Amino acid sequence: MPVARIDEVRDEVSAMAQSALNAQELMQRMVKLLHERMLKYNWVGFYLLEPGAQPPMLVLGAFEGAMTPHTRIPLHQGICGAAASSGQTVVVDDVNQDPRYLACSLETKSEIVVPVFAHGRVVGELDIDSHFAAAFTAEHQNLVQHCARLVGNKLETAAQ
Ligand code: SME
């Protein structure tokens, strides 16, 4: 399959958000699509904040790629914890240079984590690992942020 153009995949996830019955279905279909179509997205998954957990905990949800040892991540750990606790996208071009990094696969070179917001609060995040250094350029950041927004919007719709 040819490398998908970013704008094609953007259109596909937007259509998926329209047709998905709920946020869970959207997340499952989205991780599959991104993993299949974006050749440098070697692990794609959602972590969701566990409702009511003290201390707050990120729990692995829908994902595509090899199983990770990190199925539960507290907010003070990892790049995942940094993104969820700050509410900011975190892009790491070389994970081996970042002391926060929790290793999932020895092949991973770069990572992006984008928080998912619903009703103005972080409820989870979309995490993508690449076997290629600095894979997440500005246009990729825009795509992944778009995906996270679609899931946040779907969660808000379901709650009404
Ligand atoms: N690398 C992440 C942990 C999750 S695995 O990549 C799937 C982190 O540093 O938080």
CSV table of N, CA and C and ligand atoms in Angstrom, one decimal:
chain,number,residue,atom,x,y,z
A,1,MET,N,0.8,-1.2,0.0
A,1,MET,CA,0.0,0.0,0.0
A,1,MET,C,0.9,1.3,0.0
A,2,PRO,N,0.6,2.2,-0.8
A,2,PRO,CA,1.4,3.4,-0.9
A,2,PRO,C,1.3,4.2,0.4
A,3,VAL,N,2.3,5.0,0.7
A,3,VAL,CA,2.3,5.8,1.9
A,3,VAL,C,1.1,6.8,1.8
A,4,ALA,N,0.2,6.8,2.8
A,4,ALA,CA,-0.9,7.7,2.7
A,4,ALA,C,-0.5,9.1,2.9
A,5,ARG,N,-1.2,10.0,2.1
A,5,ARG,CA,-0.9,11.4,2.3
A,5,ARG,C,-1.7,11.8,3.6
A,6,ILE,N,-1.0,12.7,4.3
A,6,ILE,CA,-1.6,13.1,5.6
A,6,ILE,C,-3.0,13.7,5.5
A,7,ASP,N,-3.3,14.4,4.4
A,7,ASP,CA,-4.6,15.0,4.3
A,7,ASP,C,-5.7,14.0,4.0
A,8,GLU,N,-5.3,12.9,3.3
A,8,GLU,CA,-6.2,11.8,3.0
A,8,GLU,C,-6.6,11.1,4.3
A,9,VAL,N,-5.6,10.9,5.1
A,9,VAL,CA,-5.9,10.2,6.4
A,9,VAL,C,-6.7,11.1,7.3
A,10,ARG,N,-6.4,12.4,7.3
A,10,ARG,CA,-7.2,13.4,8.0
A,10,ARG,C,-8.7,13.3,7.7
A,11,ASP,N,-8.9,13.3,6.3
A,11,ASP,CA,-10.3,13.1,5.9
A,11,ASP,C,-10.9,11.8,6.3
A,12,GLU,N,-10.2,10.8,6.3
A,12,GLU,CA,-10.7,9.4,6.7
A,12,GLU,C,-11.1,9.4,8.2
A,13,VAL,N,-10.2,10.0,9.0
A,13,VAL,CA,-10.6,9.9,10.4
A,13,VAL,C,-11.7,10.8,10.7
A,14,SER,N,-11.9,11.9,10.0
A,14,SER,CA,-13.0,12.8,10.2
A,14,SER,C,-14.3,12.1,9.8
A,15,ALA,N,-14.3,11.3,8.7
A,15,ALA,CA,-15.5,10.6,8.3
A,15,ALA,C,-15.8,9.5,9.3
A,16,MET,N,-14.7,8.9,9.8
A,16,MET,CA,-14.9,7.8,10.8
A,16,MET,C,-15.5,8.4,12.1
A,17,ALA,N,-15.2,9.6,12.5
A,17,ALA,CA,-15.8,10.2,13.6
A,17,ALA,C,-17.3,10.4,13.4
A,18,GLN,N,-17.7,10.7,12.2
A,18,GLN,CA,-19.1,10.9,11.9
A,18,GLN,C,-19.9,9.6,12.0
A,19,SER,N,-19.2,8.5,11.5
A,19,SER,CA,-20.0,7.2,11.4
A,19,SER,C,-19.9,6.4,12.7
A,20,ALA,N,-18.8,6.6,13.5
A,20,ALA,CA,-18.7,5.7,14.7
A,20,ALA,C,-19.8,6.0,15.7
A,21,LEU,N,-20.3,4.9,16.3
A,21,LEU,CA,-21.4,5.0,17.2
A,21,LEU,C,-21.1,5.6,18.5
A,22,ASN,N,-19.8,5.4,18.9
A,22,ASN,CA,-19.4,6.0,20.2
A,22,ASN,C,-17.9,6.2,20.2
A,23,ALA,N,-17.4,6.8,21.3
A,23,ALA,CA,-16.0,7.1,21.4
A,23,ALA,C,-15.1,5.8,21.4
A,24,GLN,N,-15.6,4.8,22.1
A,24,GLN,CA,-14.8,3.5,22.1
A,24,GLN,C,-14.6,2.9,20.7
A,25,GLU,N,-15.7,2.9,20.0
A,25,GLU,CA,-15.6,2.4,18.6
A,25,GLU,C,-14.6,3.3,17.8
A,26,LEU,N,-14.8,4.6,17.9
A,26,LEU,CA,-13.9,5.5,17.2
A,26,LEU,C,-12.4,5.3,17.5
A,27,MET,N,-12.1,5.1,18.8
A,27,MET,CA,-10.7,4.9,19.2
A,27,MET,C,-10.2,3.6,18.6
A,28,GLN,N,-11.0,2.5,18.6
A,28,GLN,CA,-10.5,1.3,18.1
A,28,GLN,C,-10.3,1.4,16.6
A,29,ARG,N,-11.2,2.0,15.9
A,29,ARG,CA,-11.0,2.1,14.4
A,29,ARG,C,-9.9,3.1,14.1
A,30,MET,N,-9.7,4.1,14.9
A,30,MET,CA,-8.7,5.1,14.6
A,30,MET,C,-7.3,4.6,14.8
A,31,VAL,N,-7.0,3.8,15.9
A,31,VAL,CA,-5.7,3.3,16.1
A,31,VAL,C,-5.3,2.3,14.9
A,32,LYS,N,-6.3,1.5,14.5
A,32,LYS,CA,-6.1,0.6,13.4
A,32,LYS,C,-5.7,1.3,12.1
A,33,LEU,N,-6.5,2.4,11.8
A,33,LEU,CA,-6.3,3.1,10.6
A,33,LEU,C,-4.9,3.8,10.6
A,34,LEU,N,-4.6,4.5,11.7
A,34,LEU,CA,-3.3,5.2,11.8
A,34,LEU,C,-2.1,4.2,11.7
A,35,HIS,N,-2.3,3.1,12.4
A,35,HIS,CA,-1.2,2.1,12.4
A,35,HIS,C,-1.0,1.5,11.0
A,36,GLU,N,-2.1,1.2,10.3
A,36,GLU,CA,-2.0,0.6,8.9
A,36,GLU,C,-1.5,1.6,7.9
A,37,ARG,N,-2.0,2.8,7.9
A,37,ARG,CA,-1.8,3.8,6.8
A,37,ARG,C,-0.6,4.6,7.0
A,38,MET,N,-0.2,4.9,8.2
A,38,MET,CA,1.0,5.8,8.4
A,38,MET,C,2.2,4.9,8.7
A,39,LEU,N,3.1,4.8,7.8
A,39,LEU,CA,4.1,3.8,7.9
A,39,LEU,C,5.1,4.0,9.0
A,40,LYS,N,5.2,5.2,9.4
A,40,LYS,CA,6.2,5.4,10.5
A,40,LYS,C,5.5,5.4,11.9
A,41,TYR,N,4.2,5.2,11.9
A,41,TYR,CA,3.5,5.1,13.2
A,41,TYR,C,3.5,3.6,13.6
A,42,ASN,N,4.5,3.2,14.4
A,42,ASN,CA,4.7,1.8,14.6
A,42,ASN,C,4.0,1.2,15.9
A,43,TRP,N,3.6,2.1,16.7
A,43,TRP,CA,2.7,1.7,17.9
A,43,TRP,C,1.7,2.9,18.1
A,44,VAL,N,0.4,2.6,18.1
A,44,VAL,CA,-0.6,3.7,18.2
A,44,VAL,C,-1.6,3.3,19.3
A,45,GLY,N,-1.7,4.1,20.3
A,45,GLY,CA,-2.7,3.7,21.4
A,45,GLY,C,-3.2,4.8,22.2
A,46,PHE,N,-4.3,4.6,22.8
A,46,PHE,CA,-5.0,5.5,23.7
A,46,PHE,C,-4.7,5.1,25.2
A,47,TYR,N,-4.4,6.1,26.0
A,47,TYR,CA,-4.5,5.9,27.5
A,47,TYR,C,-5.6,6.8,28.0
A,48,LEU,N,-6.4,6.2,28.9
A,48,LEU,CA,-7.5,7.0,29.5
A,48,LEU,C,-7.3,7.1,31.0
A,49,LEU,N,-7.7,8.3,31.5
A,49,LEU,CA,-7.6,8.5,32.9
A,49,LEU,C,-8.6,7.7,33.6
A,50,GLU,N,-8.2,6.9,34.6
A,50,GLU,CA,-9.1,6.0,35.3
A,50,GLU,C,-10.1,6.9,36.2
A,51,PRO,N,-11.4,6.8,36.0
A,51,PRO,CA,-12.3,7.6,36.7
A,51,PRO,C,-12.2,7.5,38.2
A,52,GLY,N,-12.0,8.6,38.9
A,52,GLY,CA,-12.0,8.6,40.4
A,52,GLY,C,-10.7,8.0,41.0
A,53,ALA,N,-9.7,7.6,40.2
A,53,ALA,CA,-8.5,7.0,40.8
A,53,ALA,C,-7.7,8.1,41.6
A,54,GLN,N,-7.2,7.7,42.8
A,54,GLN,CA,-6.3,8.6,43.5
A,54,GLN,C,-5.2,7.7,44.0
A,55,PRO,N,-3.9,8.0,43.6
A,55,PRO,CA,-3.6,9.1,42.6
A,55,PRO,C,-4.0,8.8,41.2
A,56,PRO,N,-4.2,9.9,40.4
A,56,PRO,CA,-4.6,9.7,39.0
A,56,PRO,C,-3.8,8.7,38.2
A,57,MET,N,-4.4,7.9,37.4
A,57,MET,CA,-3.7,6.8,36.7
A,57,MET,C,-4.2,6.8,35.2
A,58,LEU,N,-3.2,6.7,34.3
A,58,LEU,CA,-3.5,6.5,32.9
A,58,LEU,C,-3.6,5.0,32.6
A,59,VAL,N,-4.7,4.5,32.0
A,59,VAL,CA,-4.9,3.1,31.8
A,59,VAL,C,-4.9,2.8,30.3
A,60,LEU,N,-4.2,1.8,29.8
A,60,LEU,CA,-4.1,1.5,28.4
A,60,LEU,C,-5.5,1.2,27.8
A,61,GLY,N,-5.9,1.7,26.7
A,61,GLY,CA,-7.1,1.4,26.1
A,61,GLY,C,-6.9,0.8,24.7
A,62,ALA,N,-7.6,1.2,23.7
A,62,ALA,CA,-7.4,0.6,22.3
A,62,ALA,C,-6.0,0.9,21.9
A,63,PHE,N,-5.3,-0.1,21.3
A,63,PHE,CA,-4.0,0.1,20.7
A,63,PHE,C,-3.7,-0.9,19.6
A,64,GLU,N,-2.8,-0.5,18.7
A,64,GLU,CA,-2.3,-1.4,17.7
A,64,GLU,C,-0.8,-1.4,17.8
A,65,GLY,N,-0.1,-2.6,17.6
A,65,GLY,CA,1.3,-2.7,17.8
A,65,GLY,C,1.6,-3.7,18.8
A,66,ALA,N,2.9,-3.9,19.2
A,66,ALA,CA,3.3,-4.9,20.1
A,66,ALA,C,2.7,-4.5,21.5
A,67,MET,N,2.5,-5.6,22.3
A,67,MET,CA,2.0,-5.4,23.7
A,67,MET,C,3.1,-4.6,24.4
A,68,THR,N,2.6,-3.6,25.3
A,68,THR,CA,3.5,-2.8,26.0
A,68,THR,C,3.5,-3.2,27.5
A,69,PRO,N,4.6,-3.2,28.2
A,69,PRO,CA,4.6,-3.4,29.6
A,69,PRO,C,3.9,-2.3,30.4
A,70,HIS,N,3.7,-1.1,29.8
A,70,HIS,CA,3.1,0.0,30.5
A,70,HIS,C,1.6,0.1,30.3
A,71,THR,N,0.9,-0.7,31.0
A,71,THR,CA,-0.6,-0.7,30.9
A,71,THR,C,-1.2,0.3,31.9
A,72,ARG,N,-0.5,0.7,32.9
A,72,ARG,CA,-1.0,1.7,33.9
A,72,ARG,C,0.2,2.6,34.2
A,73,ILE,N,0.0,3.9,33.9
A,73,ILE,CA,1.1,4.9,34.1
A,73,ILE,C,0.6,6.0,35.0
A,74,PRO,N,1.2,6.3,36.2
A,74,PRO,CA,0.9,7.4,37.0
A,74,PRO,C,1.3,8.7,36.4
A,75,LEU,N,0.6,9.8,36.7
A,75,LEU,CA,0.9,11.1,36.0
A,75,LEU,C,2.3,11.6,36.2
A,76,HIS,N,3.0,11.2,37.2
A,76,HIS,CA,4.4,11.7,37.4
A,76,HIS,C,5.4,10.9,36.6
A,77,GLN,N,4.9,9.9,35.8
A,77,GLN,CA,5.9,9.1,35.1
A,77,GLN,C,5.7,9.2,33.6
A,78,GLY,N,6.9,9.1,32.9
A,78,GLY,CA,6.9,8.9,31.5
A,78,GLY,C,6.5,10.1,30.7
A,79,ILE,N,6.6,10.0,29.4
A,79,ILE,CA,6.2,11.1,28.5
A,79,ILE,C,4.7,11.1,28.5
A,80,CYS,N,4.1,10.0,28.7
A,80,CYS,CA,2.6,9.9,28.8
A,80,CYS,C,2.1,10.7,30.0
A,81,GLY,N,2.8,10.6,31.2
A,81,GLY,CA,2.4,11.3,32.3
A,81,GLY,C,2.6,12.8,32.1
A,82,ALA,N,3.7,13.2,31.5
A,82,ALA,CA,4.0,14.6,31.2
A,82,ALA,C,3.0,15.3,30.4
A,83,ALA,N,2.5,14.6,29.4
A,83,ALA,CA,1.5,15.2,28.5
A,83,ALA,C,0.1,15.3,29.2
A,84,ALA,N,-0.2,14.3,30.0
A,84,ALA,CA,-1.5,14.3,30.7
A,84,ALA,C,-1.5,15.4,31.8
A,85,SER,N,-0.4,15.5,32.5
A,85,SER,CA,-0.4,16.4,33.7
A,85,SER,C,-0.3,17.8,33.2
A,86,SER,N,0.4,18.1,32.1
A,86,SER,CA,0.5,19.5,31.6
A,86,SER,C,-0.6,19.9,30.7
A,87,GLY,N,-1.3,18.9,30.1
A,87,GLY,CA,-2.4,19.2,29.1
A,87,GLY,C,-1.8,19.7,27.8
A,88,GLN,N,-0.5,19.4,27.6
A,88,GLN,CA,0.2,19.9,26.3
A,88,GLN,C,0.7,18.7,25.5
A,89,THR,N,0.7,18.9,24.2
A,89,THR,CA,1.3,17.9,23.3
A,89,THR,C,2.8,17.8,23.6
A,90,VAL,N,3.3,16.5,23.7
A,90,VAL,CA,4.8,16.3,23.9
A,90,VAL,C,5.3,15.6,22.8
A,91,VAL,N,6.3,16.1,22.1
A,91,VAL,CA,7.0,15.5,21.0
A,91,VAL,C,8.4,15.2,21.4
A,92,VAL,N,8.9,14.0,21.3
A,92,VAL,CA,10.3,13.6,21.6
A,92,VAL,C,10.9,13.1,20.4
A,93,ASP,N,11.9,13.8,19.8
A,93,ASP,CA,12.6,13.4,18.6
A,93,ASP,C,13.5,12.2,18.8
A,94,ASP,N,14.1,12.1,20.0
A,94,ASP,CA,15.0,11.0,20.3
A,94,ASP,C,14.8,10.5,21.7
A,95,VAL,N,14.0,9.5,21.8
A,95,VAL,CA,13.6,9.0,23.2
A,95,VAL,C,14.7,8.7,24.1
A,96,ASN,N,15.9,8.3,23.5
A,96,ASN,CA,17.0,7.8,24.3
A,96,ASN,C,17.7,9.0,25.0
A,97,GLN,N,17.4,10.2,24.5
A,97,GLN,CA,17.9,11.4,25.2
A,97,GLN,C,17.0,12.0,26.2
A,98,ASP,N,15.8,11.4,26.4
A,98,ASP,CA,14.8,12.0,27.3
A,98,ASP,C,14.7,11.1,28.6
A,99,PRO,N,15.1,11.6,29.7
A,99,PRO,CA,15.1,10.8,30.9
A,99,PRO,C,13.7,10.4,31.4
A,100,ARG,N,12.6,11.1,30.9
A,100,ARG,CA,11.3,10.8,31.2
A,100,ARG,C,10.8,9.5,30.6
A,101,TYR,N,11.4,9.1,29.5
A,101,TYR,CA,10.9,8.0,28.6
A,101,TYR,C,10.8,6.7,29.3
A,102,LEU,N,9.6,6.1,29.2
A,102,LEU,CA,9.4,4.7,29.6
A,102,LEU,C,9.5,3.8,28.4
A,103,ALA,N,10.4,2.9,28.3
A,103,ALA,CA,10.6,2.1,27.1
A,103,ALA,C,9.5,1.1,26.9
A,104,CYS,N,9.0,1.1,25.7
A,104,CYS,CA,7.9,0.1,25.3
A,104,CYS,C,8.5,-0.9,24.4
A,105,SER,N,9.4,-0.4,23.4
A,105,SER,CA,10.1,-1.3,22.5
A,105,SER,C,11.5,-0.8,22.3
A,106,LEU,N,12.4,-1.6,22.1
A,106,LEU,CA,13.8,-1.2,21.9
A,106,LEU,C,14.0,-0.5,20.6
A,107,GLU,N,13.0,-0.7,19.7
A,107,GLU,CA,13.1,-0.1,18.3
A,107,GLU,C,12.6,1.3,18.3
A,108,THR,N,11.9,1.7,19.3
A,108,THR,CA,11.3,3.1,19.3
A,108,THR,C,12.4,4.1,19.3
A,109,LYS,N,12.2,5.1,18.4
A,109,LYS,CA,13.2,6.2,18.4
A,109,LYS,C,12.6,7.6,18.7
A,110,SER,N,11.3,7.8,18.3
A,110,SER,CA,10.6,9.0,18.6
A,110,SER,C,9.2,8.7,19.0
A,111,GLU,N,8.6,9.8,19.6
A,111,GLU,CA,7.2,9.6,20.2
A,111,GLU,C,6.5,10.9,20.3
A,112,ILE,N,5.2,10.8,20.1
A,112,ILE,CA,4.3,12.0,20.3
A,112,ILE,C,3.2,11.5,21.2
A,113,VAL,N,2.8,12.4,22.2
A,113,VAL,CA,1.7,12.2,23.0
A,113,VAL,C,0.8,13.4,23.0
A,114,VAL,N,-0.5,13.3,22.7
A,114,VAL,CA,-1.4,14.4,22.6
A,114,VAL,C,-2.6,14.2,23.5
A,115,PRO,N,-2.8,15.1,24.5
A,115,PRO,CA,-3.9,14.9,25.4
A,115,PRO,C,-5.2,15.0,24.7
A,116,VAL,N,-6.2,14.2,25.2
A,116,VAL,CA,-7.6,14.3,24.8
A,116,VAL,C,-8.4,15.1,25.9
A,117,PHE,N,-9.1,16.1,25.4
A,117,PHE,CA,-9.9,16.9,26.3
A,117,PHE,C,-11.3,16.6,26.1
A,118,ALA,N,-12.1,16.6,27.2
A,118,ALA,CA,-13.6,16.6,27.1
A,118,ALA,C,-14.1,17.6,28.2
A,119,HIS,N,-15.0,18.4,27.8
A,119,HIS,CA,-15.5,19.5,28.7
A,119,HIS,C,-14.4,20.2,29.4
A,120,GLY,N,-13.3,20.5,28.6
A,120,GLY,CA,-12.2,21.3,29.2
A,120,GLY,C,-11.2,20.6,30.1
A,121,ARG,N,-11.4,19.3,30.2
A,121,ARG,CA,-10.5,18.6,31.1
A,121,ARG,C,-9.8,17.5,30.4
A,122,VAL,N,-8.5,17.2,30.8
A,122,VAL,CA,-7.8,16.0,30.2
A,122,VAL,C,-8.5,14.8,30.6
A,123,VAL,N,-8.9,13.9,29.7
A,123,VAL,CA,-9.5,12.6,30.0
A,123,VAL,C,-8.7,11.4,29.6
A,124,GLY,N,-7.7,11.7,28.8
A,124,GLY,CA,-6.8,10.7,28.2
A,124,GLY,C,-5.8,11.3,27.3
A,125,GLU,N,-5.3,10.4,26.4
A,125,GLU,CA,-4.3,10.9,25.4
A,125,GLU,C,-4.1,9.8,24.3
A,126,LEU,N,-3.6,10.4,23.2
A,126,LEU,CA,-3.2,9.5,22.1
A,126,LEU,C,-1.7,9.5,22.0
A,127,ASP,N,-1.1,8.3,22.1
A,127,ASP,CA,0.3,8.1,22.2
A,127,ASP,C,0.8,7.3,20.9
A,128,ILE,N,1.8,7.8,20.2
A,128,ILE,CA,2.3,7.1,19.0
A,128,ILE,C,3.8,7.1,19.1
A,129,ASP,N,4.3,5.9,18.8
A,129,ASP,CA,5.8,5.6,18.8
A,129,ASP,C,6.2,5.3,17.4
A,130,SER,N,7.4,5.7,17.1
A,130,SER,CA,8.0,5.5,15.7
A,130,SER,C,9.3,4.8,15.9
A,131,HIS,N,9.6,3.9,14.9
A,131,HIS,CA,11.0,3.4,14.8
A,131,HIS,C,11.9,4.3,14.2
A,132,PHE,N,11.5,5.5,13.8
A,132,PHE,CA,12.3,6.5,13.1
A,132,PHE,C,12.5,7.7,14.0
A,133,ALA,N,13.7,8.2,14.0
A,133,ALA,CA,13.9,9.4,14.8
A,133,ALA,C,13.2,10.6,14.2
A,134,ALA,N,12.7,11.5,15.1
A,134,ALA,CA,12.1,12.8,14.6
A,134,ALA,C,11.0,12.6,13.6
A,135,ALA,N,10.1,11.5,13.8
A,135,ALA,CA,9.1,11.2,12.8
A,135,ALA,C,7.9,12.2,12.9
A,136,PHE,N,7.8,12.9,14.0
A,136,PHE,CA,6.6,13.7,14.2
A,136,PHE,C,6.8,15.2,14.0
A,137,THR,N,6.9,15.5,12.7
A,137,THR,CA,7.1,16.9,12.2
A,137,THR,C,5.8,17.6,12.5
A,138,ALA,N,5.8,18.9,12.2
A,138,ALA,CA,4.6,19.8,12.5
A,138,ALA,C,3.3,19.2,11.8
A,139,GLU,N,3.4,18.8,10.6
A,139,GLU,CA,2.2,18.3,9.9
A,139,GLU,C,1.7,17.0,10.6
A,140,HIS,N,2.6,16.2,11.1
A,140,HIS,CA,2.1,15.0,11.8
A,140,HIS,C,1.5,15.4,13.2
A,141,GLN,N,2.1,16.4,13.8
A,141,GLN,CA,1.5,16.9,15.1
A,141,GLN,C,0.1,17.4,14.8
A,142,ASN,N,-0.1,18.1,13.7
A,142,ASN,CA,-1.5,18.6,13.4
A,142,ASN,C,-2.4,17.4,13.2
A,143,LEU,N,-2.0,16.4,12.5
A,143,LEU,CA,-2.9,15.2,12.3
A,143,LEU,C,-3.2,14.6,13.6
A,144,VAL,N,-2.2,14.3,14.4
A,144,VAL,CA,-2.5,13.6,15.7
A,144,VAL,C,-3.4,14.5,16.6
A,145,GLN,N,-3.1,15.8,16.6
A,145,GLN,CA,-4.0,16.7,17.4
A,145,GLN,C,-5.4,16.6,16.9
A,146,HIS,N,-5.6,16.6,15.6
A,146,HIS,CA,-6.9,16.5,15.0
A,146,HIS,C,-7.6,15.2,15.5
A,147,CYS,N,-6.9,14.1,15.5
A,147,CYS,CA,-7.4,12.8,15.9
A,147,CYS,C,-7.9,12.9,17.4
A,148,ALA,N,-7.0,13.5,18.2
A,148,ALA,CA,-7.4,13.6,19.7
A,148,ALA,C,-8.6,14.5,19.9
A,149,ARG,N,-8.7,15.5,19.1
A,149,ARG,CA,-9.9,16.4,19.2
A,149,ARG,C,-11.2,15.7,18.8
A,150,LEU,N,-11.1,14.9,17.7
A,150,LEU,CA,-12.3,14.1,17.3
A,150,LEU,C,-12.8,13.2,18.4
A,151,VAL,N,-11.8,12.5,19.1
A,151,VAL,CA,-12.2,11.6,20.2
A,151,VAL,C,-12.8,12.4,21.3
A,152,GLY,N,-12.2,13.6,21.7
A,152,GLY,CA,-12.7,14.4,22.8
A,152,GLY,C,-14.1,14.9,22.4
A,153,ASN,N,-14.4,15.3,21.2
A,153,ASN,CA,-15.7,15.7,20.8
A,153,ASN,C,-16.7,14.6,20.9
A,154,LYS,N,-16.3,13.4,20.5
A,154,LYS,CA,-17.2,12.2,20.6
A,154,LYS,C,-17.6,11.9,22.0
A,155,LEU,N,-16.6,12.0,22.9
A,155,LEU,CA,-16.8,11.8,24.3
A,155,LEU,C,-17.8,12.8,24.9
A,156,GLU,N,-17.7,14.0,24.4
A,156,GLU,CA,-18.6,15.1,24.9
A,156,GLU,C,-20.0,14.8,24.4
A,157,THR,N,-20.1,14.4,23.2
A,157,THR,CA,-21.5,14.1,22.6
A,157,THR,C,-22.1,13.0,23.4
A,158,ALA,N,-21.4,12.0,23.7
A,158,ALA,CA,-22.0,10.8,24.4
A,158,ALA,C,-22.4,11.2,25.8
A,159,ALA,N,-21.8,12.2,26.4
A,159,ALA,CA,-22.1,12.5,27.8
A,159,ALA,C,-23.4,13.4,27.9
A,160,GLN,N,-23.8,13.9,26.7
A,160,GLN,CA,-25.0,14.8,26.8
A,160,GLN,C,-26.3,14.0,26.8
B,1,SME,N1,6.8,5.6,26.1
B,1,SME,C1,5.7,6.0,27.0
B,1,SME,C2,5.1,4.7,27.6
B,1,SME,C3,4.0,4.1,26.8
B,1,SME,S1,4.7,3.1,25.6
B,1,SME,O1,5.4,3.9,24.7
B,1,SME,C4,3.4,2.4,24.8
B,1,SME,C5,6.1,7.0,28.1
B,1,SME,O2,7.3,7.3,28.1
B,1,SME,O3,5.3,7.4,28.8
